[in-house]
XYZ file of C-alpha atoms in Angstrom:
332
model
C 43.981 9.976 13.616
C 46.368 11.995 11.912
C 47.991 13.210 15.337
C 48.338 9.084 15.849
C 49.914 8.815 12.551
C 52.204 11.166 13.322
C 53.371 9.510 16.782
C 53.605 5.949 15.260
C 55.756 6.721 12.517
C 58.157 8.994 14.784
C 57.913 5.739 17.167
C 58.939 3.549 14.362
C 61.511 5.302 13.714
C 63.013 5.868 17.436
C 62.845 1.919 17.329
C 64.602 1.462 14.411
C 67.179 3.078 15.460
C 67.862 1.411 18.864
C 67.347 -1.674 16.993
C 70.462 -0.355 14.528
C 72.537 0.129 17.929
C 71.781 -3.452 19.468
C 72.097 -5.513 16.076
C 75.343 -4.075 15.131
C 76.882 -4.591 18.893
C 75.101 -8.163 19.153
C 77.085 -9.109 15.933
C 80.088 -7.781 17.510
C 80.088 -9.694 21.151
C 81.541 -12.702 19.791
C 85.982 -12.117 19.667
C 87.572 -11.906 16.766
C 85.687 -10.467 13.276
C 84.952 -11.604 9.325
C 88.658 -11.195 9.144
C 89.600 -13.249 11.752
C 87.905 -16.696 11.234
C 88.598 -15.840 6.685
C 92.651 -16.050 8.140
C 91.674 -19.118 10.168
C 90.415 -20.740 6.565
C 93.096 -19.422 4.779
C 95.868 -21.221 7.421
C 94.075 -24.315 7.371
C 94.366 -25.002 3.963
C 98.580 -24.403 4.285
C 98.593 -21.215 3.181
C 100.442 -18.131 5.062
C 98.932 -14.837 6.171
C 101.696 -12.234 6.298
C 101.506 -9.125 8.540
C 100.836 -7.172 5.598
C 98.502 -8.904 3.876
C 96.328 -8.909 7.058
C 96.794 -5.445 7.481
C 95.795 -4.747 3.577
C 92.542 -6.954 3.699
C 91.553 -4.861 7.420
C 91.796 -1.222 5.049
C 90.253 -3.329 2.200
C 87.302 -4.741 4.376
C 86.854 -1.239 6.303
C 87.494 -3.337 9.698
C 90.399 -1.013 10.821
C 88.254 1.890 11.554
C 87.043 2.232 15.529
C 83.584 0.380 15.944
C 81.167 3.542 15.880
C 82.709 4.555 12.534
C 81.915 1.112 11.150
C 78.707 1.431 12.678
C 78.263 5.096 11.182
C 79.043 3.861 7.889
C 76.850 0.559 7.661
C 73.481 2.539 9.081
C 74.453 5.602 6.415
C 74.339 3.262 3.663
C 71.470 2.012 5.361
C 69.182 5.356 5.135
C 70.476 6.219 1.393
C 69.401 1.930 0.728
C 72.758 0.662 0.454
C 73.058 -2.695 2.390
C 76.589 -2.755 2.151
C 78.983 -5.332 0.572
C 78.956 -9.133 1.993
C 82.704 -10.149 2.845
C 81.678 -13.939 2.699
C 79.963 -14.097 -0.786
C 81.990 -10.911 -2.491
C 78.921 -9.699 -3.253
C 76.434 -6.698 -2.845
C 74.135 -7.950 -0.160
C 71.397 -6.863 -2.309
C 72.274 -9.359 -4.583
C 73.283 -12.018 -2.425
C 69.133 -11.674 -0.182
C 67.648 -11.082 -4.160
C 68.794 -14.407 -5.232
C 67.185 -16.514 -2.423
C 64.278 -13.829 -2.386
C 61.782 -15.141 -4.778
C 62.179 -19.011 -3.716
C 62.103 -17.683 0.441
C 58.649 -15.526 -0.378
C 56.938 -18.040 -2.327
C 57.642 -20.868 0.124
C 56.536 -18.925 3.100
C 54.011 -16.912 1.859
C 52.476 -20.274 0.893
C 52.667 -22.114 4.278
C 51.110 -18.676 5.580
C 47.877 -19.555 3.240
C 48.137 -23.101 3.929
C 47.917 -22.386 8.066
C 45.008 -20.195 7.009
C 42.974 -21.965 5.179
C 43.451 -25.139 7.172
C 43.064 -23.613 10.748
C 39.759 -21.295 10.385
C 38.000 -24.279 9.082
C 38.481 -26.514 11.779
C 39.011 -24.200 14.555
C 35.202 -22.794 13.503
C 34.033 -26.317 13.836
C 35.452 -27.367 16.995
C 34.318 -24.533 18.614
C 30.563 -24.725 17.154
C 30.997 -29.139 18.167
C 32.256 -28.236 21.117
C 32.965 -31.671 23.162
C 31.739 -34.011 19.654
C 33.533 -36.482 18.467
C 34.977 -34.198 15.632
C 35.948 -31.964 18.098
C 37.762 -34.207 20.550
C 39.208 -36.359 17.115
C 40.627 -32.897 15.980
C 41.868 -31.523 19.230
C 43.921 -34.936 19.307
C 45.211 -34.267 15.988
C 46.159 -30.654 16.711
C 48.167 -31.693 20.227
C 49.958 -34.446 17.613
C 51.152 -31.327 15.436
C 52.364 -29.350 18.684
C 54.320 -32.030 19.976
C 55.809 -33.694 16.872
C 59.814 -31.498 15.991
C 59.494 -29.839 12.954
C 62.649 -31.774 11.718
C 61.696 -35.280 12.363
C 58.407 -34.600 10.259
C 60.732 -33.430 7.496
C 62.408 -36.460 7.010
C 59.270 -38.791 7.405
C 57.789 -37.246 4.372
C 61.165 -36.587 2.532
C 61.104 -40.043 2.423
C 57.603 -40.370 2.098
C 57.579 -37.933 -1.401
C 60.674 -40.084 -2.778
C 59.197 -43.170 -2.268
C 55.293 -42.715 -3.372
C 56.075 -39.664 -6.020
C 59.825 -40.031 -7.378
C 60.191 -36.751 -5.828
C 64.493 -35.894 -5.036
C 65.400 -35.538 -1.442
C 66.315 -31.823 -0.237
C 65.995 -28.885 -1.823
C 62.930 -26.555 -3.565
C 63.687 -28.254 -6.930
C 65.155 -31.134 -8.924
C 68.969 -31.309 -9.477
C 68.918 -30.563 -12.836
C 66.856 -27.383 -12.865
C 69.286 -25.757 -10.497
C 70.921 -22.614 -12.139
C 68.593 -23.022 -15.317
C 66.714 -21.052 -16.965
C 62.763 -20.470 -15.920
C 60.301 -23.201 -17.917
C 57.199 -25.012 -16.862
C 58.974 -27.896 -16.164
C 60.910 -26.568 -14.052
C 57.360 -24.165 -12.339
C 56.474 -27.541 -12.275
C 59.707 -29.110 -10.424
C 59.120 -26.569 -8.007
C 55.448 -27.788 -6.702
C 56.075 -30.815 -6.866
C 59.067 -29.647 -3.831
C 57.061 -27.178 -2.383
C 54.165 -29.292 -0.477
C 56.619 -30.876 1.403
C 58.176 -27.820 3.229
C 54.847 -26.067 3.262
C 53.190 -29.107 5.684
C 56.434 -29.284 7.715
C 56.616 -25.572 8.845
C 52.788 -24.830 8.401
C 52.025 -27.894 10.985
C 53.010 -26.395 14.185
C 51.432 -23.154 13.496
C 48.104 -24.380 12.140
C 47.802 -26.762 15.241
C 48.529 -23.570 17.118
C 46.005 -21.496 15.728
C 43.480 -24.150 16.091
C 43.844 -23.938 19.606
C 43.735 -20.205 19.599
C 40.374 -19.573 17.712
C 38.645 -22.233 19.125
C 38.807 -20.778 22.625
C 38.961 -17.646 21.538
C 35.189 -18.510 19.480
C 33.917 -20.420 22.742
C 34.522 -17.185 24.578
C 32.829 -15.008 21.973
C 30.026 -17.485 21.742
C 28.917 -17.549 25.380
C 28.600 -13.848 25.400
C 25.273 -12.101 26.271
C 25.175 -10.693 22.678
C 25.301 -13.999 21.467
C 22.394 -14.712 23.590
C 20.207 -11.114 22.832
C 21.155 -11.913 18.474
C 19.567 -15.755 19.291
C 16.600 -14.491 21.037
C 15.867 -11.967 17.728
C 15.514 -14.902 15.600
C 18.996 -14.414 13.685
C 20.594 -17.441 11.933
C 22.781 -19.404 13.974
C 25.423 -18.791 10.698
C 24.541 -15.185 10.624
C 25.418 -14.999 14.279
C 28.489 -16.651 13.886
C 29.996 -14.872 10.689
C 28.682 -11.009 12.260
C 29.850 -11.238 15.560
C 31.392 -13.815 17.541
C 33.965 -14.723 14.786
C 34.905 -10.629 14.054
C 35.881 -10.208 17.378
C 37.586 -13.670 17.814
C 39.963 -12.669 14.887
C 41.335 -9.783 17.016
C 44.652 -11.685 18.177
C 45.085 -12.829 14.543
C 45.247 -9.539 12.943
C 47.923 -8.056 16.023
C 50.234 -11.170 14.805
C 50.327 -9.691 11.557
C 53.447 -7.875 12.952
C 55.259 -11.444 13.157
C 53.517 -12.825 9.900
C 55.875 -10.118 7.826
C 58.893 -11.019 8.601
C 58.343 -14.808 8.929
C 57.806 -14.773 5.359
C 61.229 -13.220 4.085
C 63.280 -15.566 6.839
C 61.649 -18.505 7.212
C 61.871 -21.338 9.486
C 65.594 -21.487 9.364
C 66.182 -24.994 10.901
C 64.289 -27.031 8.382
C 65.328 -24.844 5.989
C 68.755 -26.273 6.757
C 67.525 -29.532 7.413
C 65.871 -29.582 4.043
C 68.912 -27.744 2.481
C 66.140 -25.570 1.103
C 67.386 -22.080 -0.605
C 66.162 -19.699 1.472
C 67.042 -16.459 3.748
C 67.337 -18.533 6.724
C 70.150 -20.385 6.288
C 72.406 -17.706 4.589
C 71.294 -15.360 7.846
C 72.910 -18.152 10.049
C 75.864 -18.715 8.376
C 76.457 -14.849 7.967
C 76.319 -14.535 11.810
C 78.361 -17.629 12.554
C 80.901 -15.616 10.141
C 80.151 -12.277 11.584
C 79.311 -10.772 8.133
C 78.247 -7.436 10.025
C 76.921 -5.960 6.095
C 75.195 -9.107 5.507
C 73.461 -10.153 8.598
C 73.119 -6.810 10.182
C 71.396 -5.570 6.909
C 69.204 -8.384 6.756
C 68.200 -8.239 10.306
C 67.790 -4.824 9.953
C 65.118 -5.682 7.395
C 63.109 -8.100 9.131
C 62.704 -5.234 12.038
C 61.282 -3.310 9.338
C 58.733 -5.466 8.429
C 58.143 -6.257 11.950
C 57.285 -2.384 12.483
C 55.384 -1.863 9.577
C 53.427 -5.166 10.095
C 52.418 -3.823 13.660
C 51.553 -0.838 12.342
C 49.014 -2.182 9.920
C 48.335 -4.954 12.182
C 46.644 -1.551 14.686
C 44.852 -0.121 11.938
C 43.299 -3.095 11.185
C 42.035 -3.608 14.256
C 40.664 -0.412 14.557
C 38.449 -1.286 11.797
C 37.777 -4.454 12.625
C 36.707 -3.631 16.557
C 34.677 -0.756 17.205
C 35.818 -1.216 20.975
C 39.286 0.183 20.261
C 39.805 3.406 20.462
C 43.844 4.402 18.881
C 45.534 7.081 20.030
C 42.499 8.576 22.484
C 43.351 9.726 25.980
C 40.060 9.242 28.381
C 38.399 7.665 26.230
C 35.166 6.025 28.162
C-alpha cells in the first residue's frame, strides 16, 4: 500500500503538471491578450491609447516577457501558493475566488446532498418494485428531469418563488442584504434563495443517478449470492443493505473525483442565468478576457480537486469492495 501511495502521489503530480502546460497554452490560443481587448474598452469609450502608455501597462501587466517566462512565473507562484494578481478585477485572485467562495460551496455542496438524499431513496425502490406502478410512475418522472434544460426550469420556478413566496428574482439573496453585514435575516434571505438553485442544478443529476443505481441494484440483485443469502433465511432488508447495495455504490464513490470540483465551480450556465454569485460565472468571464492569473489559477484548482477526489475516490473503493485489489500485479 505504501509502494501505491508512493506511485499515486508522484502520478498526481506528473498530471498536474501537464495540466499547468495545456491550461496556460489553451488560455493563450485565442489572438490578442488581457491587454488587448482592456485597449479595445478603453477606445470605445473615446479615449486614446498612446504608444507609450500601451507599452507601460505590457511591463506593468508582465505581458512583455516571451510566453514560457510568463508561464514560469504564474506556475512559480503557483507552488509557493501565490495565484497571481487578476488584471480584470485589480485584485489578488485569492481575494477575488474568496469572495464568491463561501456562497459557491454552500450552494453546491447543498444540491450535492439534495441529489443524495433524493436519488438513493427512490432508485432503492424502483429497483426492489421493479416493473410496479411506482416504479414505472418514477422512471417517467426521472426521463422528465433528463430531458427538461436546466435554464428553462430556472425561470419556471423563478417565477414560481416570486409569485407563491414574495421571493426576488435572481440572485442567492434579497437586494438589500447585498454587501451587508452577516444577520439572521439575512441567513434567512439566503434559504429562502437557495431552494430554488438547489432543484434546478440538482434535477438533472438526481434523475441521472436514479437511472444509474437502479440498474446498477437490478444487476446486483439477480446475482447468485443474492440467491445463496435468500436460501439461508436472511432478511430480504438485510440482503439488500449487506450486499447488493455495497457493491452497487461502486460507480458512485469513483465519481467522487468529479463531485470535488463541481462544488467550488458550479453549474456555470444557470449560475449566469440566475445571476447567482458564484465561481462559475467569474471563471467565464475571466477566459472570455483572457485573465491568464485568474482563470488559469482557478482552473488549476479545480484539477486539484479533481486529483485528490480520484485519489480518495480509489481508496474508498478499496474498502468498500473486497474484489479490488490497488496497486497488485498478478493478482488472481
Amino acid at each position: 500500500m505504501i509502494r501505491y501511495l508512493g506511485n499515486r502521489l508522484m502520478t498526481m503530480v506528473l498530471t498536474l503538471a501537464a495540466i499547468s502546460v495545456l491550461v496556460f497554452a489553451i488560455i493563450q490560443l485565442p489572438p490578442g491578450d488581457y491587454l488587448t481587448s482592456y485597449i479595445a474598452e478603453i477606445q470605445a469609450q473615446g479615449e486614446q491609447v498612446t504608444a507609450d502608455k500601451i507599452q507601460f501597462l505590457r511591463e506593468e501587466y508582465g505581458l512583455d516577457k516571451p510566453l514560457w517566462q510568463q508561464y514560469l512565473v504564474w506556475v512559480t507562484g503557483l507552488v509557493h501558493g501565490d495565484l497571481g494578481y487578476s488584471f480584470e478585477y485589480n485584485q489578488p485572485v485569492a481575494d477575488v475566488v474568496g469572495e464568491r467562495m463561501p456562497l459557491t460551496l454552500l450552494l453546491n455542496a447543498a444540491t450535492v446532498i439534495f441529489i443524495y438524499l433524493v436519488s438513493f431513496p427512490i432508485g432503492i425502490y424502483s429497483a426492489t418494485h421493479q416493473y410496479s406502478w411506482g416504479d414505472h410512475g418514477l422512471s417517467f418522472l426521472g426521463f422528465l428531469g433528463l430531458a427538461t434544460p436546466n435554464f428553462l426550469l430556472a425561470l419556471i420556478l423563478l417565477y414560481l418563488a416570486n409569485v407563491w413566496f414574495g421571493t426576488s428574482i435572481g440572485g442567492l439573496m434579497a437586494p438589500e442584504f447585498i454587501g451587508a453585514p452577516w444577520s439572521m435575516a439575512k441567513v434567512g434571505s439566503v434559504l429562502a434563495h437557495l431552494w430554488v438553485p438547489v432543484v434546478v442544478i440538482g434535477t438533472a443529476g438526481t434523475a441521472g443517478m436514479i437511472r444509474r443505481l437502479r440498474a446498477n441494484l437490478l444487476d446486483e440483485l439477480h446475482r447468485q449470492y443474492v440467491t445463496t443469502a435468500r436460501a439461508k433465511g436472511l432478511s430480504e432488508n438485510r440482503i439488500l443493505f449487506k450486499y447488493p447495495l455495497r457493491m452497487a455504490m461502486n460507480p458512485f464513490i469513483a465519481d467522487l473525483g468529479s463531485i470535488l470540483p463541481q462544488i467550488v465551480s458550479g453549474s456555470v450556465i444557470i449560475s449566469a442565468v440566475m445571476s447567482l454569485p458564484t465561481t462559475g460565472p467569474m471563471l467565464l468571464s475571466s477566459l472570455r478576457s483572457q485573465d491568464m492569473y485568474l482563470a488559469g489559477s482557478f482552473l488549476m484548482f479545480l484539477a486539484l480537486l479533481t486529483v485528490v477526489g480520484m485519489f480518495i475516490s480509489d481508496l474508498l473503493l478499496a474498502l468498500l469492495d473486497p474484489r479490488i485489489r490497488l496497486g497488485v500485479k498478478g493478482a488472481r
